[in-house]
Coordinates of C-alpha atoms in Angstrom, one line a residue:
M1 CA 3.5 5.1 3.7
V2 CA 4.6 7.7 0.3
N3 CA 1.6 10.3 0.1
V4 CA 1.3 12.0 -3.5
S5 CA -1.0 14.2 -4.6
V6 CA -1.4 15.8 -7.7
L7 CA -2.9 18.8 -8.8
R8 CA -3.9 19.3 -12.7
D9 CA -5.9 23.0 -14.1
K10 CA -8.7 22.8 -15.8
E11 CA -7.0 21.1 -19.4
K12 CA -5.8 18.1 -16.8
R13 CA -2.5 19.6 -17.0
V14 CA -0.3 18.4 -13.4
L15 CA 0.0 22.9 -12.1
A16 CA 1.8 20.9 -9.0
F17 CA 2.8 18.2 -7.2
Q18 CA 4.0 16.7 -3.6
C19 CA 5.2 13.5 -2.1
K20 CA 6.1 13.0 2.0
G21 CA 6.3 9.9 3.5
H22 CA 9.0 7.3 3.9
A23 CA 7.5 3.7 2.3
G24 CA 9.1 1.5 5.2
Y25 CA 9.5 -1.5 2.8
A26 CA 12.1 -2.6 4.0
K27 CA 12.2 -5.0 6.5
R28 CA 15.6 -4.1 8.2
A29 CA 16.6 -0.1 9.1
N30 CA 20.1 -0.3 6.7
E31 CA 18.0 -1.9 4.0
L32 CA 17.3 -0.3 1.0
D33 CA 14.4 0.8 0.3
V34 CA 13.5 -0.5 -2.8
V35 CA 9.4 0.7 -3.5
C36 CA 11.0 5.1 -1.5
A37 CA 14.1 4.2 -4.7
A38 CA 11.1 4.0 -7.5
V39 CA 9.1 6.5 -6.7
S40 CA 11.9 8.9 -6.3
G41 CA 13.3 7.8 -9.6
I42 CA 10.6 8.0 -11.6
V43 CA 10.1 11.7 -9.0
Y44 CA 13.0 12.7 -9.9
T45 CA 13.2 12.0 -13.6
A46 CA 10.3 14.8 -14.1
L47 CA 12.1 17.3 -12.2
G48 CA 15.8 16.3 -14.1
Y49 CA 14.2 16.7 -17.2
M50 CA 12.8 20.2 -16.6
E51 CA 15.8 21.5 -14.9
E52 CA 17.7 20.9 -18.0
Y53 CA 15.9 20.9 -21.3
H54 CA 14.3 24.1 -19.6
G55 CA 16.0 25.5 -16.8
M56 CA 13.8 24.8 -14.2
Q57 CA 15.0 24.3 -10.3
E58 CA 11.3 25.1 -8.9
F59 CA 10.7 22.6 -6.4
T60 CA 10.9 22.2 -2.3
E61 CA 12.8 19.2 -0.8
Q62 CA 14.3 17.8 2.5
S63 CA 14.4 14.3 3.8
G64 CA 11.1 12.4 2.4
F65 CA 9.4 15.7 1.1
I66 CA 9.4 16.9 -2.6
K67 CA 7.0 19.6 -4.1
W68 CA 6.4 21.3 -7.0
N69 CA 4.0 24.3 -8.3
R70 CA 4.4 24.5 -12.1
P71 CA 5.3 28.3 -12.7
E72 CA 3.6 30.8 -13.8
G73 CA 3.9 32.6 -16.9
L74 CA 5.5 29.5 -18.8
E75 CA 5.4 29.6 -22.6
P76 CA 2.6 27.7 -24.4
E77 CA 5.5 25.8 -26.1
V78 CA 7.2 24.8 -22.5
L79 CA 3.9 23.4 -21.4
E80 CA 3.8 21.8 -24.1
Q81 CA 6.7 19.7 -23.5
I82 CA 6.9 19.7 -20.2
T83 CA 3.5 17.8 -20.0
P84 CA 3.5 14.9 -21.6
V85 CA 6.4 13.8 -18.7
L86 CA 4.6 15.2 -15.9
D87 CA 2.1 12.8 -16.9
A88 CA 4.4 10.0 -17.6
M89 CA 5.3 10.2 -13.5
V90 CA 2.5 10.5 -12.6
V91 CA 1.4 7.2 -13.9
G92 CA 4.4 5.5 -12.8
L93 CA 4.1 6.7 -10.2
K94 CA 0.9 4.9 -9.8
Q95 CA 2.1 1.8 -12.1
I96 CA 3.9 1.5 -8.3
E97 CA 0.5 2.1 -5.9
M98 CA -1.3 -0.8 -7.3
Q99 CA 2.3 -3.0 -6.9
Y100 CA 2.7 -2.1 -3.0
Q101 CA -1.0 -0.5 -1.7
K102 CA 0.0 -0.3 1.7
H103 CA 3.2 2.0 0.8
V104 CA 1.7 3.8 -1.2
K105 CA -0.7 5.9 -2.1
V106 CA -1.8 9.1 -5.1
V107 CA -4.8 10.4 -5.0
D108 CA -4.9 12.9 -8.6
E109 CA -7.4 15.7 -8.6
E110 CA -8.4 19.2 -10.0
V111 CA -8.5 22.3 -8.8

């Protein structure tokens, strides 16, 4: 199962997220796991946006694991630009969770 944890600040902006695990949706070892691919595509699109448009490359990844923390001291306009992208990422992940509840779990909480 892919476990996604999203942490938000008091203004409900994404502060950090982590994805851990593999969906296990593919029936055979040599098949592409479309659920993992969907999760990865959504997450890497958000990370790619932040790198391409804001030079943010601060994330950790390993097989079956990715973690991002919002850098401290961001300019307000940068925070305004990345917030809807991160919110869209969370919406997409929750949509996958609705369709594949046995394979994806999203926890979205304020800290």
